[in-house]
PDB file of N, CA and C in Angstrom:
ATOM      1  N   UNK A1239     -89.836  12.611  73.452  1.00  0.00           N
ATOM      2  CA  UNK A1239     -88.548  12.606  72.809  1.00  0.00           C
ATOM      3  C   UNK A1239     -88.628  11.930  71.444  1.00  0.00           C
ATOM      4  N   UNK A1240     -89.769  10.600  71.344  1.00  0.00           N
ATOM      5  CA  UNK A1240     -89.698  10.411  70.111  1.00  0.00           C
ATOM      6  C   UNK A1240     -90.450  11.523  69.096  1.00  0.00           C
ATOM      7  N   UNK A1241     -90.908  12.364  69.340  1.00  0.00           N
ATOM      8  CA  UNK A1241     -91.122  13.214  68.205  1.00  0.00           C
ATOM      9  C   UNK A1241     -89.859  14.405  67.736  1.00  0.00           C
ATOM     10  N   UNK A1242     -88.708  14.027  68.412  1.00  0.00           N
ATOM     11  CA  UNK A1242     -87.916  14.631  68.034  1.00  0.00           C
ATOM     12  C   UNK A1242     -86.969  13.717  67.304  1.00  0.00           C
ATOM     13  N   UNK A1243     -86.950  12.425  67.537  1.00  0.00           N
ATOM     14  CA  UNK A1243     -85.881  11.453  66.843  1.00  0.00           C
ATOM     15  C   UNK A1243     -86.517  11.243  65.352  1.00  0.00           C
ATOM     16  N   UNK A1244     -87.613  10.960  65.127  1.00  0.00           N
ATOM     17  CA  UNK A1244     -88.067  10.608  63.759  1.00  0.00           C
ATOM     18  C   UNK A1244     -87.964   8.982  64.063  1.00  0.00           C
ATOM     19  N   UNK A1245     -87.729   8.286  64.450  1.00  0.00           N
ATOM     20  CA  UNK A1245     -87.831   7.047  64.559  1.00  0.00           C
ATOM     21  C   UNK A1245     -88.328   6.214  65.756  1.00  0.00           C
ATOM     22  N   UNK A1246     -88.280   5.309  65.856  1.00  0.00           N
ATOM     23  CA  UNK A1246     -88.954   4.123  66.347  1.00  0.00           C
ATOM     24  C   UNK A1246     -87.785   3.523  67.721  1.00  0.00           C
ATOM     25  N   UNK A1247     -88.059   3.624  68.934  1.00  0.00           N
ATOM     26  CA  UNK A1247     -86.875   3.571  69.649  1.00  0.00           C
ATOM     27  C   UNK A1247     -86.738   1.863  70.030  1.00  0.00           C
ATOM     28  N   UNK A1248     -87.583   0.789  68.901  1.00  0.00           N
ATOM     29  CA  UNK A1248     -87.312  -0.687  68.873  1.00  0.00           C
ATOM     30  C   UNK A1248     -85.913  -0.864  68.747  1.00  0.00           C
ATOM     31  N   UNK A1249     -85.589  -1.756  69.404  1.00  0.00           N
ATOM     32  CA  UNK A1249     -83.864  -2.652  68.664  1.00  0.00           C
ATOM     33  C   UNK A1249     -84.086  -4.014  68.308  1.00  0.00           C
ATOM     34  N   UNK A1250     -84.044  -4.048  66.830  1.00  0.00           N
ATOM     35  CA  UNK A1250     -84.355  -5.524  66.022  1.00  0.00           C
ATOM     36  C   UNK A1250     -83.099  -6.667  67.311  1.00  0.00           C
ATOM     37  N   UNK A1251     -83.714  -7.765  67.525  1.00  0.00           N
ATOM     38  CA  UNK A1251     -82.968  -8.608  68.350  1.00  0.00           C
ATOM     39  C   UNK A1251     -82.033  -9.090  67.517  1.00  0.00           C
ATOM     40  N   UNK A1252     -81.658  -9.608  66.229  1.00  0.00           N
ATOM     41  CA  UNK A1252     -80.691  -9.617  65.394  1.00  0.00           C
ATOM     42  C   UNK A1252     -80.654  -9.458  64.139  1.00  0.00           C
ATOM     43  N   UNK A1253     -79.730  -8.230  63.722  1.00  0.00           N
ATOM     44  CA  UNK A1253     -79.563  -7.809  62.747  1.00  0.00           C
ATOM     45  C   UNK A1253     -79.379  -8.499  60.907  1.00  0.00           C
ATOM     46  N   UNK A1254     -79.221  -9.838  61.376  1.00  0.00           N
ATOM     47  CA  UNK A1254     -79.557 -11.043  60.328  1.00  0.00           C
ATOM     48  C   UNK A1254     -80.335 -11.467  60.195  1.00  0.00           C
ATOM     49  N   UNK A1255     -81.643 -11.471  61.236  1.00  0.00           N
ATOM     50  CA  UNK A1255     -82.854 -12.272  60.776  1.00  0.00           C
ATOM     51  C   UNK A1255     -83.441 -10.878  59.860  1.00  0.00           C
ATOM     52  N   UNK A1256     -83.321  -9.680  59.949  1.00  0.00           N
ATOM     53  CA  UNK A1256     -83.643  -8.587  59.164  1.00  0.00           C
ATOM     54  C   UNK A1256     -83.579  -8.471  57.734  1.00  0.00           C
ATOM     55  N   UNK A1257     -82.058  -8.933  57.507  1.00  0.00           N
ATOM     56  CA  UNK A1257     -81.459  -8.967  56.321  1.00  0.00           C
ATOM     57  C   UNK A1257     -81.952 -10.171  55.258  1.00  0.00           C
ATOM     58  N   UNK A1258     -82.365 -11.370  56.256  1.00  0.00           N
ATOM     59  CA  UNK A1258     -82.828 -12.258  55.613  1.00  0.00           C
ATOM     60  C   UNK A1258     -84.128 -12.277  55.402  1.00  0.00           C
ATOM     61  N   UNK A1259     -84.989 -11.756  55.614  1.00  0.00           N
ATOM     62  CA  UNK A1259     -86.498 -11.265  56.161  1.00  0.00           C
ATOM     63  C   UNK A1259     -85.907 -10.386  54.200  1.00  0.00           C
ATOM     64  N   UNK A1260     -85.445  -9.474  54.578  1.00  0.00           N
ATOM     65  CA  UNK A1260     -85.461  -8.422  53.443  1.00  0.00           C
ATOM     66  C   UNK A1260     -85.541  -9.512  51.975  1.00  0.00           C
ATOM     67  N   UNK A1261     -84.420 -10.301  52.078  1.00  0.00           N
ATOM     68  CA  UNK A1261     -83.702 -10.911  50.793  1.00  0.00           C
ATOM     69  C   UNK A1261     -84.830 -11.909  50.871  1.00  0.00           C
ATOM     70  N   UNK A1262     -85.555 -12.318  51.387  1.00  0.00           N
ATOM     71  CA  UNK A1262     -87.149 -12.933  50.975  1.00  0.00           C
ATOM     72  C   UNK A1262     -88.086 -12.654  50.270  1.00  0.00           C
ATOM     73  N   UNK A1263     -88.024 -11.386  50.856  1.00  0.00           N
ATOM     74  CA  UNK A1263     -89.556 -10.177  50.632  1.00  0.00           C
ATOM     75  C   UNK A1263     -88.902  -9.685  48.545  1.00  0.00           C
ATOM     76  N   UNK A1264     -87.271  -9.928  48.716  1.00  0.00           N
ATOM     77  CA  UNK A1264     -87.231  -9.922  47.330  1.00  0.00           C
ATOM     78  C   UNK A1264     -87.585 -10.325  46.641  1.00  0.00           C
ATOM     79  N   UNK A1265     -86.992 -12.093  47.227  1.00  0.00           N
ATOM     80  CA  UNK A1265     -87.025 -13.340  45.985  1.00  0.00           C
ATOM     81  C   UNK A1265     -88.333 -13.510  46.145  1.00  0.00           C
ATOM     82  N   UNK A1266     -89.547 -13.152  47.034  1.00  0.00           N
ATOM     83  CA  UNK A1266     -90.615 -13.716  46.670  1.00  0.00           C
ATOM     84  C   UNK A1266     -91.631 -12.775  45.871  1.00  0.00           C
ATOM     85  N   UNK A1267     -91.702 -11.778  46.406  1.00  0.00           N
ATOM     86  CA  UNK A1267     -92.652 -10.797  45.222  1.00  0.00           C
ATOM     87  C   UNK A1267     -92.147  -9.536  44.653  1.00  0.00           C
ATOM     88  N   UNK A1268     -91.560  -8.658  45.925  1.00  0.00           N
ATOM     89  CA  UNK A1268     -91.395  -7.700  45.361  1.00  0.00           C
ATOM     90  C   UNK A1268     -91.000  -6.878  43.615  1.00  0.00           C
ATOM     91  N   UNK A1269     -89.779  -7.770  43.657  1.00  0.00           N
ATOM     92  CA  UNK A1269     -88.761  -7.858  42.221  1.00  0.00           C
ATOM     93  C   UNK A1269     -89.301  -8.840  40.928  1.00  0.00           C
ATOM     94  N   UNK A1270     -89.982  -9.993  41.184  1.00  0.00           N
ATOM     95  CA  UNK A1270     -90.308 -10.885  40.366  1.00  0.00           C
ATOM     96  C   UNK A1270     -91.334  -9.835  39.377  1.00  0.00           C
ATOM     97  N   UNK A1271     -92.352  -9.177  40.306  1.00  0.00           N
ATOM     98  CA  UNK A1271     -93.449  -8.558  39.084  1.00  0.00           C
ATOM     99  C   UNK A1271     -92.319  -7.868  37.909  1.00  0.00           C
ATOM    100  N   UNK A1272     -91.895  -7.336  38.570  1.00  0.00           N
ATOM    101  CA  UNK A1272     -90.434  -6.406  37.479  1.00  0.00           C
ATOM    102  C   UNK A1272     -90.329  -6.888  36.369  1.00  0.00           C
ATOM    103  N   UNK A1273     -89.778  -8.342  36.719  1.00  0.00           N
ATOM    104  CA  UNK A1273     -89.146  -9.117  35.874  1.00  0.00           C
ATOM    105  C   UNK A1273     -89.694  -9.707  34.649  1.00  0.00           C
ATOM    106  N   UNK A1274     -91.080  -9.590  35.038  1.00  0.00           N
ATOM    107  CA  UNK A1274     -92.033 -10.056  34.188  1.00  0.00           C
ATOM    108  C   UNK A1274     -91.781  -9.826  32.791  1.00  0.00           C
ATOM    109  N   UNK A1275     -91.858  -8.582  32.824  1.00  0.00           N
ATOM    110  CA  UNK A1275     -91.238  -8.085  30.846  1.00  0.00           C
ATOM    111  C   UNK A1275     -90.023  -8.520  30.452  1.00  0.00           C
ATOM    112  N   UNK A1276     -88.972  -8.752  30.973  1.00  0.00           N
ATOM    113  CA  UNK A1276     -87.539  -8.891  30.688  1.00  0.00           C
ATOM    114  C   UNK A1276     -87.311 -10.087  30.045  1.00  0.00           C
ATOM    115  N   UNK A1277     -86.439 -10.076  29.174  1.00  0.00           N
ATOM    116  CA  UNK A1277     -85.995 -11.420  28.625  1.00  0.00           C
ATOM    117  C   UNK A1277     -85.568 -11.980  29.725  1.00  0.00           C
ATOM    118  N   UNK A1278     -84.794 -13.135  29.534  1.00  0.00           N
ATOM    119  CA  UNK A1278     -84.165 -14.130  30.231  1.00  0.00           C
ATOM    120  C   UNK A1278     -82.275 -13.444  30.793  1.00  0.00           C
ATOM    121  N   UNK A1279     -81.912 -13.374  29.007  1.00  0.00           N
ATOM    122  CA  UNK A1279     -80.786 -12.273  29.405  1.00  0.00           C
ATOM    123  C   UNK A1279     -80.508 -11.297  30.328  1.00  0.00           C
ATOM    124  N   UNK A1280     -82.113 -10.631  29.987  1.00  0.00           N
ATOM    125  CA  UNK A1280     -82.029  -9.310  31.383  1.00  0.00           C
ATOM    126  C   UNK A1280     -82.074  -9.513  33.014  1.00  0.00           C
ATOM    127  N   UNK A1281     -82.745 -10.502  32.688  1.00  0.00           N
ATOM    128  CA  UNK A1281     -82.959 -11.205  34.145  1.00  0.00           C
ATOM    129  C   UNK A1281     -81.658 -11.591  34.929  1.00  0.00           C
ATOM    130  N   UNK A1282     -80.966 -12.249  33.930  1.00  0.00           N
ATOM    131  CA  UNK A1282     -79.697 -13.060  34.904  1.00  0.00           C
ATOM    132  C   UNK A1282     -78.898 -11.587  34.498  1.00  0.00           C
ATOM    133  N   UNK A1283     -78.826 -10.048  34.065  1.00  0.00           N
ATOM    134  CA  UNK A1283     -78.061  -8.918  34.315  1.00  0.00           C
ATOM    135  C   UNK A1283     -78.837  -8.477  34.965  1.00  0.00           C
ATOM    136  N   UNK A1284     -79.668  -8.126  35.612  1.00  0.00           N
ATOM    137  CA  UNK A1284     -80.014  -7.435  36.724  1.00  0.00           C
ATOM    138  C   UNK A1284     -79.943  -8.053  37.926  1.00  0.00           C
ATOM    139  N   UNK A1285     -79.927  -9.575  38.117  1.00  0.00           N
ATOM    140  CA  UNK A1285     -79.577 -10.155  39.276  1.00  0.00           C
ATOM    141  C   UNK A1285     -78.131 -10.418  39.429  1.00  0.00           C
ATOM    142  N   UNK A1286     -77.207 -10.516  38.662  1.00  0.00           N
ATOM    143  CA  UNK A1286     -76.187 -10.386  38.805  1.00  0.00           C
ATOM    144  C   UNK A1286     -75.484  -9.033  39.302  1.00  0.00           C
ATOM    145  N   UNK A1287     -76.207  -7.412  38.503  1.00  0.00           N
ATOM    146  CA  UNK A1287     -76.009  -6.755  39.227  1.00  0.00           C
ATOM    147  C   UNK A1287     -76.522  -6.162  40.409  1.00  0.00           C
ATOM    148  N   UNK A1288     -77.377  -6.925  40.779  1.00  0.00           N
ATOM    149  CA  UNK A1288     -77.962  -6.784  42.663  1.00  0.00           C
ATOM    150  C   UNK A1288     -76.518  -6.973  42.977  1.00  0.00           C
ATOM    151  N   UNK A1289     -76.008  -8.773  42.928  1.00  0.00           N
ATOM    152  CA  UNK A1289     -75.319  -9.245  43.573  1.00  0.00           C
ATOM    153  C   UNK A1289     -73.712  -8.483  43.790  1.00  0.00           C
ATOM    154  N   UNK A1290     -73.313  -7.714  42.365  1.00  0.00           N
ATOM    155  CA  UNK A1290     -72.276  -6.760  42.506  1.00  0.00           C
ATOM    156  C   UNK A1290     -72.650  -6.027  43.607  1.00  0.00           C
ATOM    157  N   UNK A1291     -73.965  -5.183  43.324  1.00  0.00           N
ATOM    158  CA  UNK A1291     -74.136  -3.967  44.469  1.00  0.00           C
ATOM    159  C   UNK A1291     -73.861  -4.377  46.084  1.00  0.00           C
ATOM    160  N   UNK A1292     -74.587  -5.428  46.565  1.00  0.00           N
ATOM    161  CA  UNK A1292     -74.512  -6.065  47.792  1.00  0.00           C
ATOM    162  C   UNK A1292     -73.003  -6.245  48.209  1.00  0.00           C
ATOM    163  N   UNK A1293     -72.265  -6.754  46.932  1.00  0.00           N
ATOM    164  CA  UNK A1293     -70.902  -6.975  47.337  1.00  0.00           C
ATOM    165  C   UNK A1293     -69.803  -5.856  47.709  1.00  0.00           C
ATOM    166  N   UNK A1294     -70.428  -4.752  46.834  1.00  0.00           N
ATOM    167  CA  UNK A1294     -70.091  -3.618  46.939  1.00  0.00           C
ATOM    168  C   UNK A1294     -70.043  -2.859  48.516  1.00  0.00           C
ATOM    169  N   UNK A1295     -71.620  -3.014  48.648  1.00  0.00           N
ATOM    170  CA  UNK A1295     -72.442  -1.964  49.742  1.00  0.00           C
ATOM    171  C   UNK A1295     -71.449  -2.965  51.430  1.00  0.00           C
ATOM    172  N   UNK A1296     -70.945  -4.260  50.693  1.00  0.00           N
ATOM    173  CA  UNK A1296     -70.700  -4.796  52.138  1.00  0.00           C
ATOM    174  C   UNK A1296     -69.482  -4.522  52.535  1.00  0.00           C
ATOM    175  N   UNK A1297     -68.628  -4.534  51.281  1.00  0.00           N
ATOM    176  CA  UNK A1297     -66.965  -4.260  51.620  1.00  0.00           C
ATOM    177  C   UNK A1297     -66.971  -2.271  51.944  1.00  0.00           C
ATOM    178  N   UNK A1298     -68.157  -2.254  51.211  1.00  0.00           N
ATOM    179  CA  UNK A1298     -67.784  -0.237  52.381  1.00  0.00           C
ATOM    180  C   UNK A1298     -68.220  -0.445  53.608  1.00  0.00           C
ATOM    181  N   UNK A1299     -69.178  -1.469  54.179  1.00  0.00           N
ATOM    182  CA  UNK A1299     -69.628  -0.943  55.256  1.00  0.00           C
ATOM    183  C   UNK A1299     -69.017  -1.763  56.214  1.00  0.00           C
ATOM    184  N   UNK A1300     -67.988  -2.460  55.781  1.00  0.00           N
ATOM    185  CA  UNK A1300     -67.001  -3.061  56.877  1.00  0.00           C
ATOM    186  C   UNK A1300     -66.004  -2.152  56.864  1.00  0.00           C
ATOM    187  N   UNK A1301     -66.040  -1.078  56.206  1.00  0.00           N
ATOM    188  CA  UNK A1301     -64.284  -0.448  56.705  1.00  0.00           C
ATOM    189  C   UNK A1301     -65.104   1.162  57.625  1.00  0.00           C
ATOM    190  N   UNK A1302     -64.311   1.309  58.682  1.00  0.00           N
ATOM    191  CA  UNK A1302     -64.496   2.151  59.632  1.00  0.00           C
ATOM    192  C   UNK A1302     -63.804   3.711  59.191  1.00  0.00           C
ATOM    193  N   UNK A1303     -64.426   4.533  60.135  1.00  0.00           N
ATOM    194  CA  UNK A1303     -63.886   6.174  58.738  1.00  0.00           C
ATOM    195  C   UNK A1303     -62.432   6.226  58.997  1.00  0.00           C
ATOM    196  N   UNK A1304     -61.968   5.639  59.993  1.00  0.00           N
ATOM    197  CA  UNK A1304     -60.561   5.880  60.338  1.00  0.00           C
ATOM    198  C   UNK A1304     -60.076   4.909  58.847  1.00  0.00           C
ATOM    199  N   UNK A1305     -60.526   3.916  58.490  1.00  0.00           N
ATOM    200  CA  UNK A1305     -60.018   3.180  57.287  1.00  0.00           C
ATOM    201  C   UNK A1305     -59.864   3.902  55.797  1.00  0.00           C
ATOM    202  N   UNK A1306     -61.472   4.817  55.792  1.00  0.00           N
ATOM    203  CA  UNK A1306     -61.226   5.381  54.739  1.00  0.00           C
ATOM    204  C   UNK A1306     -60.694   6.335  54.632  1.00  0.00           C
ATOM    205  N   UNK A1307     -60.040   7.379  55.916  1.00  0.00           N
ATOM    206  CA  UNK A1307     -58.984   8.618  55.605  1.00  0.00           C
ATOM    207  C   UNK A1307     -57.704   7.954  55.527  1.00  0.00           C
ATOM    208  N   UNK A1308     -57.382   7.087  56.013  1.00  0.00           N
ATOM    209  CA  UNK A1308     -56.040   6.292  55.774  1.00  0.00           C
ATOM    210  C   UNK A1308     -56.034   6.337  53.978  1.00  0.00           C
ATOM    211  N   UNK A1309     -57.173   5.579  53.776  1.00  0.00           N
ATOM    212  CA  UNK A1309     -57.228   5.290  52.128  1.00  0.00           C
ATOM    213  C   UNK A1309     -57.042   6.696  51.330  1.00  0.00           C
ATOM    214  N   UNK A1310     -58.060   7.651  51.462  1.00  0.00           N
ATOM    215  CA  UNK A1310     -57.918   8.488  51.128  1.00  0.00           C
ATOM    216  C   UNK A1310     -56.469   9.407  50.881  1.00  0.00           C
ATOM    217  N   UNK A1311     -56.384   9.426  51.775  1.00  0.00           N
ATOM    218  CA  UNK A1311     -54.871   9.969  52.562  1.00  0.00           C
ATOM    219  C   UNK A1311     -53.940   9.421  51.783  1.00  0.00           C
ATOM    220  N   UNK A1312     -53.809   8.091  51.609  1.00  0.00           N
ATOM    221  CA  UNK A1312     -52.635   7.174  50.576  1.00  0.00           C
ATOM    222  C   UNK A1312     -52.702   7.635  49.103  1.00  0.00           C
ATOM    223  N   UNK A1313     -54.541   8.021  48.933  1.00  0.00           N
ATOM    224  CA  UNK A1313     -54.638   8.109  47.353  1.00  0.00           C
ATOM    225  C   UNK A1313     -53.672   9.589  46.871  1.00  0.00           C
ATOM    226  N   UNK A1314     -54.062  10.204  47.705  1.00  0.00           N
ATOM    227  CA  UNK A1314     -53.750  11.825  47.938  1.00  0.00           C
ATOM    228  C   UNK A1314     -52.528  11.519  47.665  1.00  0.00           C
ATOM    229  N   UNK A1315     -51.642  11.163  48.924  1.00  0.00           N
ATOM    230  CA  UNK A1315     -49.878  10.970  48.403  1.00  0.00           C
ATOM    231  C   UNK A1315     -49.783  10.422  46.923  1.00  0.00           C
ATOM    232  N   UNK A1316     -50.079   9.193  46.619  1.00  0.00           N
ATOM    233  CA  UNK A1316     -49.948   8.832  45.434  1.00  0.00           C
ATOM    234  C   UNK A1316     -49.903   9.801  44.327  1.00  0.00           C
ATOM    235  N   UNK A1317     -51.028  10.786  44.368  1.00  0.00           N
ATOM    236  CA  UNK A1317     -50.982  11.509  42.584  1.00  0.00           C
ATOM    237  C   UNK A1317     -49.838  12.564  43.125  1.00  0.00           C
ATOM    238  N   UNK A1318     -49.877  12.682  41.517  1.00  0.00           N
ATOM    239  CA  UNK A1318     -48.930  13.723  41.008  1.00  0.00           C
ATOM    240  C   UNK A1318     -49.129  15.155  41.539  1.00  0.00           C
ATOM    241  N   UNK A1319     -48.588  16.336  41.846  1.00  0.00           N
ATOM    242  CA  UNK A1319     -48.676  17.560  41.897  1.00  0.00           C
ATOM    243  C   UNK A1319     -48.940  18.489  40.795  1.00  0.00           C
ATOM    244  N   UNK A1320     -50.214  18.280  40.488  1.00  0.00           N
ATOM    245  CA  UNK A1320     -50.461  19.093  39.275  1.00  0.00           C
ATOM    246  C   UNK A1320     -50.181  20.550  38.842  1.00  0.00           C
ATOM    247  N   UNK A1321     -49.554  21.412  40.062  1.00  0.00           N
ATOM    248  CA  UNK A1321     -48.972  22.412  39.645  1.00  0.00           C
ATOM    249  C   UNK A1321     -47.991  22.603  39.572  1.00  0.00           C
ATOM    250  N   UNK A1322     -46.913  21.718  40.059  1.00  0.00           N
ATOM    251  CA  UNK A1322     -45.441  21.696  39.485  1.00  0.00           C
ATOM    252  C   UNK A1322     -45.102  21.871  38.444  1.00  0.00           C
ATOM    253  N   UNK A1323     -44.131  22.539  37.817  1.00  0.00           N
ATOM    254  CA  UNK A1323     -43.586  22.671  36.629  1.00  0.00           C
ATOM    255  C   UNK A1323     -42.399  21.789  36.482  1.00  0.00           C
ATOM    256  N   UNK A1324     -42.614  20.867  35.700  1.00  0.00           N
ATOM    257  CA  UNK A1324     -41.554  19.658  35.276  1.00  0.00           C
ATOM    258  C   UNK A1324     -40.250  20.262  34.850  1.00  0.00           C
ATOM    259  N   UNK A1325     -39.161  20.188  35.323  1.00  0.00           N
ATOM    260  CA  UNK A1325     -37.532  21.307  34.437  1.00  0.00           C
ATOM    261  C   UNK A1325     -37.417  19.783  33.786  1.00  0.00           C
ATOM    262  N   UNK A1326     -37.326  20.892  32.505  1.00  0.00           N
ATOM    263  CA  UNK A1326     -36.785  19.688  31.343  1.00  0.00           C
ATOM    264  C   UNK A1326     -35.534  19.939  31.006  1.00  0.00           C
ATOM    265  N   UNK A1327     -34.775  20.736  31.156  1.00  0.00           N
ATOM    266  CA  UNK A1327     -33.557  21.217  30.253  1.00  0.00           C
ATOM    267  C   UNK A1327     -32.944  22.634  31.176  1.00  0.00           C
ATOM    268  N   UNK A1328     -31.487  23.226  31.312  1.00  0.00           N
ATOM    269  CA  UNK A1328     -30.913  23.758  31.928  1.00  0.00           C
ATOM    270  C   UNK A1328     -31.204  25.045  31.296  1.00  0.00           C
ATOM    271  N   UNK A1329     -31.814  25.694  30.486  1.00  0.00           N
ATOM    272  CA  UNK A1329     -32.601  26.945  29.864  1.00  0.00           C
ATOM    273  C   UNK A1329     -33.544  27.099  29.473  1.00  0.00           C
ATOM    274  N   UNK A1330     -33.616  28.357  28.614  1.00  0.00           N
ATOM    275  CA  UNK A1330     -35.108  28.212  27.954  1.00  0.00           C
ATOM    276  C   UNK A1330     -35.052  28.052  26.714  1.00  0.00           C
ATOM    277  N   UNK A1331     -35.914  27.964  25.801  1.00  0.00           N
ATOM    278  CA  UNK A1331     -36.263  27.067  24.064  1.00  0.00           C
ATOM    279  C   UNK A1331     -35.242  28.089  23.421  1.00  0.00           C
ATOM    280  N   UNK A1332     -34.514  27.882  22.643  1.00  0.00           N
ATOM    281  CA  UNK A1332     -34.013  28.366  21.490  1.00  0.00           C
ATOM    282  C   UNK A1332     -35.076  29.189  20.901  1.00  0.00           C
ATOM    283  N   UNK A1333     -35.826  28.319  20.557  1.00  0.00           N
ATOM    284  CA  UNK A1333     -36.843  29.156  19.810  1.00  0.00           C
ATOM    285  C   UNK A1333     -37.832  30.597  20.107  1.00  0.00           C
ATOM    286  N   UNK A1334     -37.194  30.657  21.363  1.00  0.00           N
ATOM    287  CA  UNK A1334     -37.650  32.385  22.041  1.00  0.00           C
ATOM    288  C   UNK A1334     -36.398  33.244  22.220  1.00  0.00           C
ATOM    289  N   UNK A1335     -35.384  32.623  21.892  1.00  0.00           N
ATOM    290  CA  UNK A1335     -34.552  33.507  21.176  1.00  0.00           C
ATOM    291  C   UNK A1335     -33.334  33.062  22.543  1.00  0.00           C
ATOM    292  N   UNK A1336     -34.096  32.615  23.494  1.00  0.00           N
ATOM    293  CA  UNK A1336     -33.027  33.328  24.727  1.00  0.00           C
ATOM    294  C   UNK A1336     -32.099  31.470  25.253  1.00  0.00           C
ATOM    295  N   UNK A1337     -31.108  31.555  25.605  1.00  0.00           N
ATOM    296  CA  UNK A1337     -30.107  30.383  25.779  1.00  0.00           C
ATOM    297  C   UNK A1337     -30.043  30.705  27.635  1.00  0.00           C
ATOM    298  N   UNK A1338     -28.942  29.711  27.306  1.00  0.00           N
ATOM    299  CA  UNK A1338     -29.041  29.487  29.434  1.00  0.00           C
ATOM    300  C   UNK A1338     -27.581  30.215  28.803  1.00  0.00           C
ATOM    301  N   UNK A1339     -27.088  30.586  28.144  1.00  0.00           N
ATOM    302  CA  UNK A1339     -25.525  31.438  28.124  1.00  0.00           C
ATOM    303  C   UNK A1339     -26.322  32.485  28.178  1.00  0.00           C
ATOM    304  N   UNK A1340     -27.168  33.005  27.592  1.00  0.00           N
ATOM    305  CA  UNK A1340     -27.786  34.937  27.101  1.00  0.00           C
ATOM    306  C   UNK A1340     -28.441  35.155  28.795  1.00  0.00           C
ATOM    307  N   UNK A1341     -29.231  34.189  29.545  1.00  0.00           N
ATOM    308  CA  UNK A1341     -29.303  34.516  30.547  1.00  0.00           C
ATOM    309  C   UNK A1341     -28.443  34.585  31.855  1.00  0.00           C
ATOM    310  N   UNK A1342     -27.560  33.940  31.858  1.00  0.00           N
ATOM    311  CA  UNK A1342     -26.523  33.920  33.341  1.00  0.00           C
ATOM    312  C   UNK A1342     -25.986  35.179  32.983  1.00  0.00           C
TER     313      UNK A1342
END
């Protein structure tokens, strides 16, 4: 059966010693060679934007799909109906010749 899953049928015993294991394997080699060329500037913007991404990647992966069709769903109501035609005025333009008297 595992040659049909593609994976490994282990279960890490907790899912934090993983994460912290990972954010090691960063701060200790992986990323540093990188860094090597970068100014100082670049350095504290690319670690700052890790830290956006992480913050990012965590607030999606706490909301459940039922959360994001709700969201979705709200955004949807919110906009406008882009094919409606807005009535501005009780006829049509003067300037095509025709009045709301020439038409009734």
């Amino acid at each position: 059966m595992d040659k049909y899953c593609g994976g490994s049928s282990e279960v890490p015993a907790d899912p934090n010693d993983e994460l912290t294991e990972a954010d090691k394997m960063g701060e200790e080699g992986n990323l540093q060679g990188d860094y090597d060329h970068l100014t100082p500037a670049e350095r504290r913007y690319m670690e700052q934007k890790q830290k956006i991404d992480m913050h990012k990647l965590a607030k999606v992966a706490n909301k459940s799909h039922r959360d994001r069709i709700q969201d979705f769903n709200q955004y949807l109501a919110n906009l406008s109906e882009h094919y409606d035609i807005p009535k501005v005025g009780p006829g049509f333009s003067p300037r095509l010749g025709a009045t709301a008297e020439t038409v009734s």
